Amino acid sequence: MTALALGRPAAAATPTVPVGPALPSLVPVLAVASGTAVAGNYLLQPLLALVSADLGVPVGALGAVAATALLGYALGLLLVVPLGDVVDRRPLVVGMLAVTSAALAVAALAPSAAVLAAALFVVGLTSVVAQVLVPYAASLADDASRTRVVGTVMAGILTGILGARVVAGLLGGELGWRAVPAVVGVLTAVLAAALWRRLPAEVHRHRRNGRPDVPYREVLAGVLRLARTAPVLRVRALYGACGFGVFSAVWTTLAFQLRDAHGLGATTVAVVALLGVAGAWASPRAGRLADRGHGTVVSGAAFAGLLLGAGVLALGDGRLLLLLVGLVVVDVSVQAGHMANLGVVYAVAGEARSRATTVYMTCVFAGGAAGSLAAATAYGAAGWTAVAGVCAVLGGAALVVWAVRLPLGVPDRLDEPFPESVA
């Protein structure tokens, strides 16, 4: 991957900048590519019951399979995304999408859980291309249109996350689970070819002011140094890991619960996935509250919501309506907490925002992988109530840390800043 990213600049025929109306027509392609890439991490979540029956593996083993995609994504955030700061992003983006397409093809043909897990790990590792495309789109836009362009690409990512479960559930319910990675793999390959033709090459990006850019190893060292010396970042990363751990715990086991307790299949999971719209609705509102200096209150409410949601989910064992209410409470709480975390991180990070995002999101997805594995093991041992217990432990841990750190009477803006030496 690194060798591919560090390849020679494109030939002279490759466009170096979007000209005239080229950028407006390119932005939707970037949005679709970002959404398709990130969707790969969630495609099989509503289909795990079908995968279990086809491959003959128990719930606990499939939890480990589901976790590999999130672990791959976490590793990609740490090791691959920083490459976007030091290389020509055109071959990096196209190469990652090509590898994603190939890995999805392997997943569609996987004869065993081990092969599927390996393929999903590669999918997760390369699907971080979405996090490369967002700053890439920002760099292509002028000052007047940058916010709109970034918002469009981010909307593509959110649509990919929400739509992955819906489309996968509907398609998998009709054609079988293997059709889902196969279809998305073909779409990813088409997008890779389109971006190879459309993306401008960054011919002069490797040298600035007559000097080489910062070496890749120094970028990684800066990420690790930031994680070591920024206590507020570590705390917010812990919050994010707990929240996404709850989210992943629920969605890793939901298909099994709907099948075992209610006799429902993958198509129903797709319909249930539409409840994620509640979280999308809550996100910007929580973000606005955090921007107004209420990040601490939003965080506390979100963690309390995780505990409440875990309780409702436990009561929903055998009661479909309560189960759906619990899903909404958990999703809204996770999204609100995530927005509060990002608000604090971006407010205090200064010029270290990219590295801070890498640290935060790596921990978030590592927490998601841990939540998937723990929930699958718990479900196999004691059923849905045990999954709710895992959610309660993670939500309770975040709430306890928040309560211990609660700065009574101190506004959020006085939270400890990042050290100047790492900004």
CSV table of C-alpha atoms in Angstrom, one decimal:
chain,number,residue,atom,x,y,z
A,1,MET,CA,0.0,0.0,0.0
A,2,THR,CA,2.8,2.4,0.9
A,3,ALA,CA,4.7,1.6,-2.3
A,4,LEU,CA,1.6,2.2,-4.3
A,5,ALA,CA,1.0,5.5,-2.6
A,6,LEU,CA,4.5,6.6,-3.1
A,7,GLY,CA,4.5,5.8,-6.8
A,8,ARG,CA,5.6,8.2,-9.6
A,9,PRO,CA,3.4,11.2,-10.4
A,10,ALA,CA,0.8,10.7,-13.0
A,11,ALA,CA,1.6,11.3,-16.7
A,12,ALA,CA,1.2,14.7,-18.1
A,13,ALA,CA,-2.2,13.9,-19.5
A,14,THR,CA,-3.6,13.6,-15.9
A,15,PRO,CA,-5.4,16.8,-14.8
A,16,THR,CA,-3.5,18.7,-12.1
A,17,VAL,CA,-6.5,20.8,-10.9
A,18,PRO,CA,-10.2,20.8,-11.4
A,19,VAL,CA,-11.0,23.3,-14.2
A,20,GLY,CA,-14.2,25.3,-14.5
A,21,PRO,CA,-17.2,23.2,-13.8
A,22,ALA,CA,-15.1,20.1,-13.1
A,23,LEU,CA,-15.1,20.3,-9.3
A,24,PRO,CA,-18.9,20.5,-8.9
A,25,SER,CA,-19.3,17.4,-11.0
A,26,LEU,CA,-16.5,15.7,-9.1
A,27,VAL,CA,-17.9,16.3,-5.6
A,28,PRO,CA,-20.9,13.8,-6.0
A,29,VAL,CA,-18.4,11.1,-7.1
A,30,LEU,CA,-16.3,11.8,-4.0
A,31,ALA,CA,-19.4,11.6,-1.8
A,32,VAL,CA,-20.5,8.3,-3.4
A,33,ALA,CA,-17.0,6.8,-3.1
A,34,SER,CA,-16.7,7.8,0.5
A,35,GLY,CA,-20.1,6.4,1.4
A,36,THR,CA,-19.5,3.1,-0.5
A,37,ALA,CA,-16.1,2.7,1.1
A,38,VAL,CA,-17.2,3.2,4.7
A,39,ALA,CA,-20.3,1.0,4.1
A,40,GLY,CA,-18.0,-2.0,3.8
A,41,ASN,CA,-17.6,-2.1,7.6
A,42,TYR,CA,-21.3,-2.5,8.2
A,43,LEU,CA,-22.6,-4.7,5.3
A,44,LEU,CA,-22.6,-8.0,7.1
A,45,GLN,CA,-24.0,-6.8,10.4
A,46,PRO,CA,-27.7,-7.4,9.5
A,47,LEU,CA,-26.7,-10.7,7.7
A,48,LEU,CA,-24.7,-12.4,10.5
A,49,ALA,CA,-27.5,-14.9,11.1
A,50,LEU,CA,-27.5,-15.9,7.4
A,51,VAL,CA,-23.7,-16.2,7.5
A,52,SER,CA,-23.8,-18.3,10.6
A,53,ALA,CA,-26.2,-20.8,8.9
A,54,ASP,CA,-24.2,-20.9,5.7
A,55,LEU,CA,-20.8,-21.3,7.2
A,56,GLY,CA,-21.9,-23.4,10.2
A,57,VAL,CA,-20.2,-21.2,12.8
A,58,PRO,CA,-21.6,-20.1,16.2
A,59,VAL,CA,-22.5,-16.6,17.3
A,60,GLY,CA,-19.3,-16.2,19.3
A,61,ALA,CA,-17.1,-17.0,16.3
A,62,LEU,CA,-19.0,-14.5,14.1
A,63,GLY,CA,-18.5,-11.8,16.7
A,64,ALA,CA,-14.8,-12.2,16.1
A,65,VAL,CA,-15.4,-12.1,12.4
A,66,ALA,CA,-17.4,-8.9,12.7
A,67,ALA,CA,-14.7,-7.4,14.9
A,68,THR,CA,-12.0,-7.8,12.3
A,69,ALA,CA,-13.5,-5.2,10.0
A,70,LEU,CA,-13.5,-2.6,12.9
A,71,LEU,CA,-10.0,-3.6,14.0
A,72,GLY,CA,-8.8,-3.2,10.4
A,73,TYR,CA,-10.4,0.3,10.2
A,74,ALA,CA,-8.8,1.3,13.5
A,75,LEU,CA,-5.4,0.2,12.2
A,76,GLY,CA,-6.0,2.0,8.9
A,77,LEU,CA,-6.9,5.2,10.8
A,78,LEU,CA,-3.6,5.0,12.6
A,79,LEU,CA,-1.3,3.9,9.8
A,80,VAL,CA,-2.9,4.8,6.4
A,81,VAL,CA,-4.8,8.0,6.9
A,82,PRO,CA,-1.6,10.0,7.9
A,83,LEU,CA,-0.3,9.1,4.4
A,84,GLY,CA,-2.7,11.6,3.1
A,85,ASP,CA,-0.5,14.3,4.5
A,86,VAL,CA,2.7,13.3,2.8
A,87,VAL,CA,1.9,11.6,-0.6
A,88,ASP,CA,0.0,12.3,-3.8
A,89,ARG,CA,-3.5,11.3,-2.8
A,90,ARG,CA,-4.7,10.2,-6.3
A,91,PRO,CA,-2.9,6.9,-6.5
A,92,LEU,CA,-3.5,6.4,-2.7
A,93,VAL,CA,-7.2,6.8,-3.1
A,94,VAL,CA,-7.6,4.7,-6.2
A,95,GLY,CA,-5.3,2.0,-4.9
A,96,MET,CA,-7.2,1.6,-1.7
A,97,LEU,CA,-10.5,1.4,-3.5
A,98,ALA,CA,-9.1,-1.3,-5.8
A,99,VAL,CA,-7.9,-3.3,-2.8
A,100,THR,CA,-11.3,-2.9,-1.1
A,101,SER,CA,-13.0,-4.2,-4.2
A,102,ALA,CA,-10.7,-7.3,-4.3
A,103,ALA,CA,-11.2,-8.0,-0.6
A,104,LEU,CA,-15.0,-7.8,-1.0
A,105,ALA,CA,-14.8,-10.3,-3.9
A,106,VAL,CA,-12.9,-12.7,-1.5
A,107,ALA,CA,-15.5,-12.1,1.2
A,108,ALA,CA,-18.3,-13.1,-1.3
A,109,LEU,CA,-16.5,-16.3,-2.1
A,110,ALA,CA,-15.2,-17.1,1.4
A,111,PRO,CA,-15.4,-20.9,2.1
A,112,SER,CA,-14.9,-20.4,5.9
A,113,ALA,CA,-15.1,-18.0,8.7
A,114,ALA,CA,-11.3,-17.6,8.8
A,115,VAL,CA,-11.2,-16.5,5.1
A,116,LEU,CA,-14.1,-14.2,5.7
A,117,ALA,CA,-12.4,-12.6,8.7
A,118,ALA,CA,-9.2,-12.0,6.8
A,119,ALA,CA,-11.1,-10.4,3.9
A,120,LEU,CA,-13.1,-8.2,6.2
A,121,PHE,CA,-10.0,-7.1,8.0
A,122,VAL,CA,-8.6,-5.9,4.6
A,123,VAL,CA,-11.9,-4.2,3.8
A,124,GLY,CA,-11.8,-2.3,7.1
A,125,LEU,CA,-8.1,-1.4,6.6
A,126,THR,CA,-8.7,0.2,3.2
A,127,SER,CA,-12.1,1.6,3.8
A,128,VAL,CA,-10.5,4.5,5.7
A,129,VAL,CA,-10.1,6.0,2.2
A,130,ALA,CA,-13.2,7.9,3.2
A,131,GLN,CA,-11.2,9.8,5.8
A,132,VAL,CA,-8.6,10.6,3.1
A,133,LEU,CA,-11.2,11.9,0.7
A,134,VAL,CA,-12.7,14.4,3.1
A,135,PRO,CA,-9.5,16.6,3.4
A,136,TYR,CA,-8.8,15.9,-0.3
A,137,ALA,CA,-12.1,17.4,-1.2
A,138,ALA,CA,-11.4,20.4,1.1
A,139,SER,CA,-8.1,21.0,-0.6
A,140,LEU,CA,-9.7,21.0,-4.1
A,141,ALA,CA,-12.4,23.6,-3.1
A,142,ASP,CA,-11.9,27.4,-2.8
A,143,ASP,CA,-12.6,29.3,0.4
A,144,ALA,CA,-16.2,30.2,-0.7
A,145,SER,CA,-17.2,26.6,-1.4
A,146,ARG,CA,-15.1,24.6,1.0
A,147,THR,CA,-17.7,24.1,3.7
A,148,ARG,CA,-20.3,23.1,1.2
A,149,VAL,CA,-18.0,20.6,-0.5
A,150,VAL,CA,-16.9,19.0,2.8
A,151,GLY,CA,-20.5,18.8,3.9
A,152,THR,CA,-21.5,17.0,0.8
A,153,VAL,CA,-18.8,14.4,1.2
A,154,MET,CA,-19.6,14.0,4.9
A,155,ALA,CA,-23.3,13.5,3.9
A,156,GLY,CA,-22.1,10.7,1.6
A,157,ILE,CA,-20.3,9.0,4.5
A,158,LEU,CA,-23.3,9.3,6.7
A,159,THR,CA,-25.6,7.9,4.0
A,160,GLY,CA,-23.2,5.0,3.5
A,161,ILE,CA,-23.3,4.2,7.2
A,162,LEU,CA,-27.1,4.4,7.4
A,163,GLY,CA,-27.8,2.8,4.1
A,164,ALA,CA,-25.4,-0.1,4.4
A,165,ARG,CA,-27.6,-2.1,6.8
A,166,VAL,CA,-30.8,-1.3,4.9
A,167,VAL,CA,-29.5,-2.2,1.5
A,168,ALA,CA,-27.6,-5.2,2.8
A,169,GLY,CA,-30.6,-6.5,4.7
A,170,LEU,CA,-32.9,-6.2,1.7
A,171,LEU,CA,-30.5,-7.5,-0.9
A,172,GLY,CA,-29.2,-10.3,1.4
A,173,GLY,CA,-32.8,-11.3,2.3
A,174,GLU,CA,-33.6,-11.8,-1.4
A,175,LEU,CA,-30.4,-13.1,-2.9
A,176,GLY,CA,-28.3,-14.4,0.0
A,177,TRP,CA,-25.6,-12.8,2.0
A,178,ARG,CA,-22.8,-13.4,-0.6
A,179,ALA,CA,-24.6,-11.2,-3.1
A,180,VAL,CA,-24.0,-8.2,-0.9
A,181,PRO,CA,-20.2,-8.0,-0.9
A,182,ALA,CA,-20.2,-9.1,-4.5
A,183,VAL,CA,-22.4,-6.2,-5.6
A,184,VAL,CA,-20.6,-3.6,-3.5
A,185,GLY,CA,-17.3,-4.9,-4.7
A,186,VAL,CA,-18.2,-4.3,-8.3
A,187,LEU,CA,-19.5,-0.8,-7.5
A,188,THR,CA,-16.3,0.0,-5.6
A,189,ALA,CA,-14.2,-1.1,-8.7
A,190,VAL,CA,-16.3,1.2,-10.9
A,191,LEU,CA,-15.7,4.1,-8.6
A,192,ALA,CA,-12.0,3.4,-8.5
A,193,ALA,CA,-11.9,3.6,-12.3
A,194,ALA,CA,-13.9,6.8,-12.3
A,195,LEU,CA,-11.7,8.5,-9.7
A,196,TRP,CA,-8.5,7.4,-11.6
A,197,ARG,CA,-9.8,9.3,-14.6
A,198,ARG,CA,-11.3,12.3,-12.7
A,199,LEU,CA,-9.0,13.0,-9.7
A,200,PRO,CA,-6.3,15.6,-10.2
A,201,ALA,CA,-2.7,14.6,-9.6
A,202,GLU,CA,-0.8,16.5,-6.9
A,203,VAL,CA,2.4,16.6,-8.8
A,204,HIS,CA,4.2,19.2,-6.6
A,205,ARG,CA,2.9,17.9,-3.3
A,206,HIS,CA,6.0,16.0,-2.2
A,207,ARG,CA,8.2,19.1,-2.0
A,208,ARG,CA,7.3,22.5,-0.5
A,209,ASN,CA,9.6,25.5,-0.4
A,210,GLY,CA,12.4,23.5,-1.9
A,211,ARG,CA,12.4,20.9,0.9
A,212,PRO,CA,10.9,17.5,1.2
A,213,ASP,CA,7.6,17.1,3.1
A,214,VAL,CA,7.7,15.7,6.6
A,215,PRO,CA,8.6,12.0,6.5
A,216,TYR,CA,5.9,9.5,7.1
A,217,ARG,CA,7.7,8.2,10.2
A,218,GLU,CA,7.6,11.7,11.7
A,219,VAL,CA,3.9,12.0,11.1
A,220,LEU,CA,3.3,8.7,12.9
A,221,ALA,CA,5.6,9.8,15.7
A,222,GLY,CA,3.6,13.0,16.1
A,223,VAL,CA,0.4,11.0,16.4
A,224,LEU,CA,1.8,8.9,19.2
A,225,ARG,CA,3.3,11.9,20.9
A,226,LEU,CA,0.0,13.6,20.9
A,227,ALA,CA,-1.8,10.6,22.4
A,228,ARG,CA,0.9,10.5,25.1
A,229,THR,CA,0.9,14.1,26.1
A,230,ALA,CA,-2.8,15.2,25.7
A,231,PRO,CA,-4.9,14.0,28.6
A,232,VAL,CA,-8.2,15.5,27.4
A,233,LEU,CA,-7.8,13.6,24.1
A,234,ARG,CA,-7.2,10.4,25.9
A,235,VAL,CA,-10.4,10.9,28.0
A,236,ARG,CA,-12.5,11.8,25.0
A,237,ALA,CA,-11.1,8.8,23.1
A,238,LEU,CA,-12.2,6.6,26.1
A,239,TYR,CA,-15.7,8.1,25.9
A,240,GLY,CA,-15.8,7.4,22.2
A,241,ALA,CA,-14.6,3.8,22.6
A,242,CYS,CA,-17.3,3.1,25.2
A,243,GLY,CA,-20.0,4.7,23.1
A,244,PHE,CA,-19.1,2.9,19.9
A,245,GLY,CA,-18.6,-0.3,21.8
A,246,VAL,CA,-22.2,-0.2,22.9
A,247,PHE,CA,-23.3,0.6,19.3
A,248,SER,CA,-21.3,-2.3,17.9
A,249,ALA,CA,-22.5,-4.7,20.6
A,250,VAL,CA,-26.1,-4.1,19.8
A,251,TRP,CA,-25.7,-4.4,16.0
A,252,THR,CA,-23.5,-7.4,16.1
A,253,THR,CA,-26.1,-9.5,17.9
A,254,LEU,CA,-29.4,-7.8,16.8
A,255,ALA,CA,-29.9,-10.1,13.8
A,256,PHE,CA,-29.7,-13.2,16.1
A,257,GLN,CA,-32.1,-11.7,18.6
A,258,LEU,CA,-34.6,-10.9,16.0
A,259,ARG,CA,-34.4,-14.4,14.5
A,260,ASP,CA,-34.3,-16.3,17.8
A,261,ALA,CA,-36.9,-14.3,19.8
A,262,HIS,CA,-39.2,-13.1,17.1
A,263,GLY,CA,-38.6,-15.3,14.0
A,264,LEU,CA,-37.6,-12.4,11.9
A,265,GLY,CA,-35.1,-12.4,9.0
A,266,ALA,CA,-32.6,-10.1,7.3
A,267,THR,CA,-35.3,-8.1,5.5
A,268,THR,CA,-36.7,-7.0,8.9
A,269,VAL,CA,-33.3,-6.1,10.1
A,270,ALA,CA,-33.1,-3.7,7.1
A,271,VAL,CA,-36.3,-2.0,8.2
A,272,VAL,CA,-35.1,-1.8,11.8
A,273,ALA,CA,-31.9,-0.1,10.5
A,274,LEU,CA,-34.0,2.8,9.4
A,275,LEU,CA,-34.3,3.8,13.0
A,276,GLY,CA,-30.7,5.1,12.6
A,277,VAL,CA,-32.3,8.2,11.2
A,278,ALA,CA,-33.0,9.2,14.8
A,279,GLY,CA,-29.3,9.4,15.5
A,280,ALA,CA,-28.7,11.3,12.3
A,281,TRP,CA,-31.3,13.8,13.4
A,282,ALA,CA,-29.8,14.2,16.9
A,283,SER,CA,-26.2,14.6,15.8
A,284,PRO,CA,-26.2,18.2,14.5
A,285,ARG,CA,-28.4,19.3,17.4
A,286,ALA,CA,-26.0,17.8,19.9
A,287,GLY,CA,-23.1,19.5,18.0
A,288,ARG,CA,-24.7,22.9,18.2
A,289,LEU,CA,-25.2,22.5,22.0
A,290,ALA,CA,-21.5,21.5,22.3
A,291,ASP,CA,-20.5,24.5,20.2
A,292,ARG,CA,-22.3,26.8,22.7
A,293,GLY,CA,-20.2,25.6,25.6
A,294,HIS,CA,-22.5,22.7,26.8
A,295,GLY,CA,-20.3,19.8,25.8
A,296,THR,CA,-20.0,18.5,29.4
A,297,VAL,CA,-23.8,18.5,29.8
A,298,VAL,CA,-24.3,16.8,26.4
A,299,SER,CA,-21.7,14.1,27.3
A,300,GLY,CA,-23.2,13.4,30.7
A,301,ALA,CA,-26.7,13.1,29.1
A,302,ALA,CA,-25.3,10.8,26.4
A,303,PHE,CA,-23.7,8.4,28.9
A,304,ALA,CA,-26.8,8.4,31.0
A,305,GLY,CA,-28.8,7.6,27.8
A,306,LEU,CA,-26.5,4.6,27.2
A,307,LEU,CA,-27.3,3.2,30.6
A,308,LEU,CA,-31.0,3.9,30.1
A,309,GLY,CA,-30.9,2.3,26.6
A,310,ALA,CA,-29.2,-0.8,28.0
A,311,GLY,CA,-31.9,-1.1,30.6
A,312,VAL,CA,-34.7,-0.8,28.0
A,313,LEU,CA,-32.9,-3.3,25.7
A,314,ALA,CA,-32.8,-5.8,28.7
A,315,LEU,CA,-36.5,-5.3,29.2
A,316,GLY,CA,-37.0,-5.8,25.4
A,317,ASP,CA,-35.9,-9.4,25.5
A,318,GLY,CA,-39.0,-10.9,24.0
A,319,ARG,CA,-40.8,-7.6,23.6
A,320,LEU,CA,-40.2,-6.2,20.1
A,321,LEU,CA,-41.5,-2.7,20.8
A,322,LEU,CA,-39.2,-2.2,23.8
A,323,LEU,CA,-36.3,-3.5,21.8
A,324,LEU,CA,-36.9,-0.9,19.1
A,325,VAL,CA,-37.2,1.9,21.7
A,326,GLY,CA,-33.9,0.8,23.3
A,327,LEU,CA,-32.2,0.9,19.9
A,328,VAL,CA,-33.4,4.4,19.3
A,329,VAL,CA,-32.2,5.6,22.8
A,330,VAL,CA,-28.8,3.9,22.3
A,331,ASP,CA,-28.3,5.3,18.8
A,332,VAL,CA,-29.2,8.9,19.8
A,333,SER,CA,-27.0,8.7,22.8
A,334,VAL,CA,-24.0,7.4,20.9
A,335,GLN,CA,-24.3,10.1,18.2
A,336,ALA,CA,-24.8,12.9,20.8
A,337,GLY,CA,-21.8,11.7,22.8
A,338,HIS,CA,-19.7,11.5,19.6
A,339,MET,CA,-20.5,15.0,18.5
A,340,ALA,CA,-19.7,16.3,22.0
A,341,ASN,CA,-16.4,14.5,21.9
A,342,LEU,CA,-15.5,16.0,18.5
A,343,GLY,CA,-16.5,19.4,19.7
A,344,VAL,CA,-14.1,19.3,22.6
A,345,VAL,CA,-11.3,17.7,20.6
A,346,TYR,CA,-11.5,20.2,17.8
A,347,ALA,CA,-11.8,23.2,20.2
A,348,VAL,CA,-8.6,22.4,22.0
A,349,ALA,CA,-6.5,20.7,19.3
A,350,GLY,CA,-5.4,23.8,17.4
A,351,GLU,CA,-3.2,22.9,14.4
A,352,ALA,CA,-3.1,19.2,15.6
A,353,ARG,CA,-6.7,18.4,14.5
A,354,SER,CA,-5.7,15.8,11.9
A,355,ARG,CA,-3.5,13.9,14.3
A,356,ALA,CA,-6.1,14.3,17.1
A,357,THR,CA,-8.8,12.8,14.8
A,358,THR,CA,-6.5,9.9,14.1
A,359,VAL,CA,-6.0,9.2,17.8
A,360,TYR,CA,-9.7,9.6,18.6
A,361,MET,CA,-11.1,7.6,15.8
A,362,THR,CA,-8.6,4.8,16.2
A,363,CYS,CA,-9.7,4.3,19.8
A,364,VAL,CA,-13.4,4.6,18.8
A,365,PHE,CA,-13.1,1.7,16.3
A,366,ALA,CA,-11.0,-0.4,18.6
A,367,GLY,CA,-13.7,0.0,21.2
A,368,GLY,CA,-16.3,-1.0,18.6
A,369,ALA,CA,-14.3,-4.2,17.8
A,370,ALA,CA,-14.1,-5.0,21.6
A,371,GLY,CA,-17.9,-4.4,21.9
A,372,SER,CA,-18.6,-6.7,19.0
A,373,LEU,CA,-16.5,-9.5,20.4
A,374,ALA,CA,-17.8,-9.2,24.0
A,375,ALA,CA,-21.4,-9.0,22.9
A,376,ALA,CA,-21.2,-12.0,20.6
A,377,THR,CA,-19.6,-14.1,23.4
A,378,ALA,CA,-22.2,-12.9,25.9
A,379,TYR,CA,-25.1,-13.7,23.5
A,380,GLY,CA,-23.8,-17.2,22.9
A,381,ALA,CA,-23.5,-17.8,26.6
A,382,ALA,CA,-26.6,-16.1,28.1
A,383,GLY,CA,-28.6,-14.5,25.3
A,384,TRP,CA,-29.9,-10.9,24.8
A,385,THR,CA,-30.0,-10.0,28.5
A,386,ALA,CA,-26.2,-10.6,28.6
A,387,VAL,CA,-25.7,-8.3,25.6
A,388,ALA,CA,-27.6,-5.6,27.5
A,389,GLY,CA,-25.3,-6.2,30.4
A,390,VAL,CA,-22.2,-5.6,28.2
A,391,CYS,CA,-23.9,-2.3,27.0
A,392,ALA,CA,-24.5,-1.3,30.6
A,393,VAL,CA,-20.9,-1.9,31.6
A,394,LEU,CA,-19.5,0.2,28.8
A,395,GLY,CA,-22.0,3.0,29.3
A,396,GLY,CA,-21.6,2.9,33.0
A,397,ALA,CA,-17.8,3.1,32.7
A,398,ALA,CA,-18.1,6.3,30.6
A,399,LEU,CA,-20.6,7.8,33.0
A,400,VAL,CA,-18.3,7.1,36.0
A,401,VAL,CA,-15.3,8.7,34.4
A,402,TRP,CA,-17.4,11.7,33.3
A,403,ALA,CA,-18.7,12.1,36.9
A,404,VAL,CA,-15.3,11.8,38.4
A,405,ARG,CA,-13.9,14.5,36.1
A,406,LEU,CA,-17.0,16.7,36.3
A,407,PRO,CA,-15.6,20.3,36.7
A,408,LEU,CA,-18.3,21.8,38.9
A,409,GLY,CA,-18.9,25.4,38.0
A,410,VAL,CA,-16.0,25.4,35.4
A,411,PRO,CA,-17.0,26.0,31.8
A,412,ASP,CA,-16.0,23.6,29.0
A,413,ARG,CA,-13.7,26.1,27.4
A,414,LEU,CA,-11.3,25.8,30.4
A,415,ASP,CA,-10.7,22.1,29.8
A,416,GLU,CA,-7.0,21.4,29.7
A,417,PRO,CA,-5.5,22.3,26.2
A,418,PHE,CA,-3.1,20.3,24.1
A,419,PRO,CA,0.6,21.1,24.7
A,420,GLU,CA,2.0,23.7,22.3
A,421,SER,CA,4.9,21.3,21.5
A,422,VAL,CA,2.6,18.9,19.7
A,423,ALA,CA,0.2,21.4,18.0
